[in-house]
mmCIF file of C-alpha atoms and ligand atoms in Angstrom:
data_model
loop_
_atom_site.group_PDB
_atom_site.id
_atom_site.type_symbol
_atom_site.label_atom_id
_atom_site.label_comp_id
_atom_site.label_asym_id
_atom_site.label_seq_id
_atom_site.Cartn_x
_atom_site.Cartn_y
_atom_site.Cartn_z
ATOM 1 C CA MET A 22 103.471 91.926 124.452
ATOM 2 C CA GLY A 23 100.731 94.092 124.611
ATOM 3 C CA SER A 24 96.946 94.150 125.328
ATOM 4 C CA MET A 25 94.049 94.333 123.156
ATOM 5 C CA ARG A 26 90.759 95.565 123.313
ATOM 6 C CA THR A 27 87.838 95.232 120.656
ATOM 7 C CA ASN A 28 84.552 97.570 120.514
ATOM 8 C CA LEU A 29 81.445 96.730 118.658
ATOM 9 C CA ASN A 30 80.225 100.160 117.548
ATOM 10 C CA TYR A 31 76.516 100.350 116.469
ATOM 11 C CA TYR A 32 75.300 103.845 115.082
ATOM 12 C CA PRO A 33 71.409 103.652 114.497
ATOM 13 C CA LYS A 34 70.209 105.689 111.612
ATOM 14 C CA CYS A 35 69.490 109.125 112.600
ATOM 15 C CA PRO A 36 66.874 111.436 110.840
ATOM 16 C CA ASN A 37 68.420 114.649 112.231
ATOM 17 C CA THR A 38 72.258 114.178 111.217
ATOM 18 C CA GLU A 39 73.050 117.741 111.870
ATOM 19 C CA LEU A 40 71.873 117.370 115.523
ATOM 20 C CA THR A 41 73.863 114.224 116.131
ATOM 21 C CA VAL A 42 77.296 113.222 116.943
ATOM 22 C CA GLY A 43 78.350 109.733 115.831
ATOM 23 C CA VAL A 44 81.526 109.872 117.758
ATOM 24 C CA GLY A 45 83.099 113.247 118.426
ATOM 25 C CA ARG A 46 86.712 114.133 117.439
ATOM 26 C CA HIS A 47 89.394 112.281 119.295
ATOM 27 C CA SER A 48 92.312 110.230 118.690
ATOM 28 C CA ASP A 49 92.602 106.635 120.235
ATOM 29 C CA ALA A 50 94.718 105.945 123.294
ATOM 30 C CA SER A 51 96.148 102.939 121.428
ATOM 31 C CA THR A 52 99.353 102.046 119.884
ATOM 32 C CA LEU A 53 97.694 101.103 116.653
ATOM 33 C CA THR A 54 93.891 100.770 115.985
ATOM 34 C CA ILE A 55 92.879 98.141 113.169
ATOM 35 C CA LEU A 56 89.320 98.973 112.208
ATOM 36 C CA LEU A 57 86.782 97.011 110.198
ATOM 37 C CA GLN A 58 83.861 99.000 108.983
ATOM 38 C CA ASP A 59 81.003 98.165 106.909
ATOM 39 C CA GLU A 60 79.740 99.728 103.829
ATOM 40 C CA ILE A 61 77.908 102.795 105.006
ATOM 41 C CA GLY A 62 80.852 105.235 105.480
ATOM 42 C CA GLY A 63 81.080 108.102 107.991
ATOM 43 C CA LEU A 64 84.448 108.041 109.272
ATOM 44 C CA PHE A 65 86.541 111.148 108.895
ATOM 45 C CA VAL A 66 90.001 111.873 109.575
ATOM 46 C CA ARG A 67 91.859 115.139 109.984
ATOM 47 C CA GLY A 68 95.099 115.816 108.409
ATOM 48 C CA ASN A 69 97.801 117.287 110.936
ATOM 49 C CA ASP A 70 98.348 120.279 109.007
ATOM 50 C CA GLY A 71 95.044 120.607 107.275
ATOM 51 C CA ASP A 72 91.776 122.077 108.719
ATOM 52 C CA ASN A 73 89.517 119.912 106.495
ATOM 53 C CA TRP A 74 87.877 116.546 107.463
ATOM 54 C CA ILE A 75 88.714 113.711 104.799
ATOM 55 C CA HIS A 76 86.304 110.952 104.437
ATOM 56 C CA VAL A 77 87.629 107.366 104.625
ATOM 57 C CA PRO A 78 85.651 105.456 102.062
ATOM 58 C CA PRO A 79 84.918 101.765 103.060
ATOM 59 C CA ILE A 80 86.529 99.424 100.665
ATOM 60 C CA LYS A 81 85.298 95.964 100.702
ATOM 61 C CA GLY A 82 87.725 93.545 102.304
ATOM 62 C CA SER A 83 89.931 96.351 103.814
ATOM 63 C CA LEU A 84 90.928 97.469 107.181
ATOM 64 C CA VAL A 85 91.915 100.986 108.346
ATOM 65 C CA ILE A 86 94.907 101.155 110.384
ATOM 66 C CA ASN A 87 95.042 104.341 112.685
ATOM 67 C CA VAL A 88 98.061 105.542 114.771
ATOM 68 C CA GLY A 89 97.075 105.992 118.413
ATOM 69 C CA ASP A 90 98.449 108.169 121.078
ATOM 70 C CA ALA A 91 100.683 105.451 122.649
ATOM 71 C CA LEU A 92 102.582 105.346 119.320
ATOM 72 C CA GLN A 93 103.001 108.988 119.246
ATOM 73 C CA ILE A 94 104.453 108.887 122.734
ATOM 74 C CA ILE A 95 106.666 105.997 122.166
ATOM 75 C CA SER A 96 107.985 107.385 118.848
ATOM 76 C CA ASN A 97 108.630 110.779 120.437
ATOM 77 C CA GLY A 98 106.073 112.545 118.189
ATOM 78 C CA LYS A 99 107.440 110.713 114.829
ATOM 79 C CA TYR A 100 104.411 108.948 114.310
ATOM 80 C CA ARG A 101 101.212 111.271 115.389
ATOM 81 C CA SER A 102 97.983 109.738 116.261
ATOM 82 C CA VAL A 103 95.320 110.608 113.879
ATOM 83 C CA LYS A 104 92.472 113.016 114.903
ATOM 84 C CA HIS A 105 89.136 111.139 113.587
ATOM 85 C CA ARG A 106 85.177 111.603 114.147
ATOM 86 C CA VAL A 107 82.322 109.530 112.991
ATOM 87 C CA VAL A 108 79.266 111.368 111.463
ATOM 88 C CA ALA A 109 75.759 109.795 111.795
ATOM 89 C CA ASN A 110 73.886 108.551 108.736
ATOM 90 C CA GLY A 111 70.293 109.840 108.051
ATOM 91 C CA SER A 112 68.970 106.531 106.336
ATOM 92 C CA LYS A 113 71.229 103.693 107.066
ATOM 93 C CA ASN A 114 72.378 102.041 110.490
ATOM 94 C CA ARG A 115 76.232 101.573 110.543
ATOM 95 C CA ILE A 116 78.481 99.080 112.139
ATOM 96 C CA SER A 117 82.333 99.150 112.918
ATOM 97 C CA VAL A 118 84.678 96.925 114.924
ATOM 98 C CA PRO A 119 87.964 98.538 115.858
ATOM 99 C CA ILE A 120 90.659 96.627 117.460
ATOM 100 C CA PHE A 121 92.799 98.645 119.795
ATOM 101 C CA VAL A 122 96.248 97.280 120.038
ATOM 102 C CA ASN A 123 97.484 98.790 123.215
ATOM 103 C CA PRO A 124 100.436 98.464 125.763
ATOM 104 C CA ARG A 125 99.716 96.585 128.804
ATOM 105 C CA PRO A 126 98.140 98.685 131.585
ATOM 106 C CA ILE A 127 101.297 98.039 133.606
ATOM 107 C CA ASP A 128 103.641 99.371 131.273
ATOM 108 C CA MET A 129 105.635 102.476 131.441
ATOM 109 C CA ILE A 130 105.453 104.264 128.149
ATOM 110 C CA GLY A 131 107.648 107.050 127.189
ATOM 111 C CA PRO A 132 109.909 107.671 124.192
ATOM 112 C CA PHE A 133 112.230 104.801 123.283
ATOM 113 C CA PRO A 134 115.677 105.627 124.482
ATOM 114 C CA GLU A 135 117.039 104.437 120.909
ATOM 115 C CA LEU A 136 115.123 107.481 119.445
ATOM 116 C CA ILE A 137 116.673 110.023 121.992
ATOM 117 C CA GLU A 138 120.290 108.896 121.904
ATOM 118 C CA ASN A 139 121.257 111.199 118.953
ATOM 119 C CA GLY A 140 120.789 114.344 120.978
ATOM 120 C CA GLU A 141 117.022 114.422 120.376
ATOM 121 C CA LYS A 142 115.085 115.915 123.359
ATOM 122 C CA PRO A 143 112.262 113.847 124.475
ATOM 123 C CA ILE A 144 108.893 115.694 124.518
ATOM 124 C CA TYR A 145 107.013 113.118 126.586
ATOM 125 C CA LYS A 146 107.524 111.786 129.986
ATOM 126 C CA GLN A 147 107.356 108.223 131.183
ATOM 127 C CA VAL A 148 103.543 107.460 132.179
ATOM 128 C CA LEU A 149 102.028 104.427 133.486
ATOM 129 C CA TYR A 150 99.523 103.258 130.495
ATOM 130 C CA SER A 151 96.734 102.712 133.069
ATOM 131 C CA ASP A 152 97.054 106.320 134.077
ATOM 132 C CA TYR A 153 97.031 107.371 130.549
ATOM 133 C CA VAL A 154 93.892 105.515 129.812
ATOM 134 C CA LYS A 155 92.133 106.539 133.055
ATOM 135 C CA HIS A 156 92.822 110.153 132.017
ATOM 136 C CA PHE A 157 91.592 109.554 128.514
ATOM 137 C CA PHE A 158 88.193 108.158 129.689
ATOM 138 C CA CYS A 159 87.624 110.699 132.295
ATOM 139 C CA LYS A 160 87.059 113.295 129.846
ATOM 140 C CA ALA A 161 84.563 113.844 126.844
ATOM 141 C CA HIS A 162 86.261 113.570 123.331
ATOM 142 C CA ASP A 163 87.879 116.763 122.508
ATOM 143 C CA GLY A 164 90.363 116.297 119.880
ATOM 144 C CA LYS A 165 94.009 115.445 120.770
ATOM 145 C CA LYS A 166 94.005 117.218 124.225
ATOM 146 C CA THR A 167 94.487 114.023 126.074
ATOM 147 C CA VAL A 168 98.311 113.554 124.921
ATOM 148 C CA VAL A 169 99.070 116.565 126.696
ATOM 149 C CA PHE A 170 99.191 114.469 129.726
ATOM 150 C CA ALA A 171 102.259 112.874 128.771
ATOM 151 C CA GLU A 172 103.917 115.991 127.713
ATOM 152 C CA LEU A 173 106.871 117.135 129.647
HETATM 153 O O1 AKG B 479 83.229 103.941 113.965
HETATM 154 C C1 AKG B 479 84.439 104.103 113.215
HETATM 155 O O2 AKG B 479 84.569 104.180 112.303
HETATM 156 C C2 AKG B 479 85.357 104.552 114.532
HETATM 157 C C3 AKG B 479 85.196 104.388 115.924
HETATM 158 C C4 AKG B 479 86.140 104.945 116.709
HETATM 159 O O3 AKG B 479 86.727 106.002 116.340
HETATM 160 C C5 AKG B 479 86.390 104.414 118.075
HETATM 161 O O4 AKG B 479 85.639 103.538 118.255
HETATM 162 O O5 AKG B 479 87.421 104.917 118.547
HETATM 163 FE FE1 FE2 B 480 88.449 106.288 117.469
#
């Protein structure tokens, strides 16, 4: 069991795209995010090793699935949450609908014991998911810094 939240994002067209942030770089606090985007485009993801932003082109009828911080913590870093951002469009409005699939607020999250039985060291501690979310939302988006909250 988990909890889910849906956002309805509306990005009005913006003549000065170089002066505008659609959504600043961040990873989601979710376990997984299921994202429906319209045909406009503007979502970029960052490779874990690379230093370039990769455009995620909208494909009709498809959903984008993003790994979130909770899955990174639960998997002891085996799955890494994806850093992403949205760039405003100069001539067209854009809509996106992410569904955040989350642990419940009352859940303690930390590396699954099954993953650390073979001598692997946990790199994250047990945190109450509602505390993680509170920490996540009390800061402006700044890449993946929020996951440090759960590090040992
Ligand atoms: O609009 C998008 O494509 C992504 C939005 C997003 O990253 C978010 O709501 O967390
Ligand atoms: Fe996001």
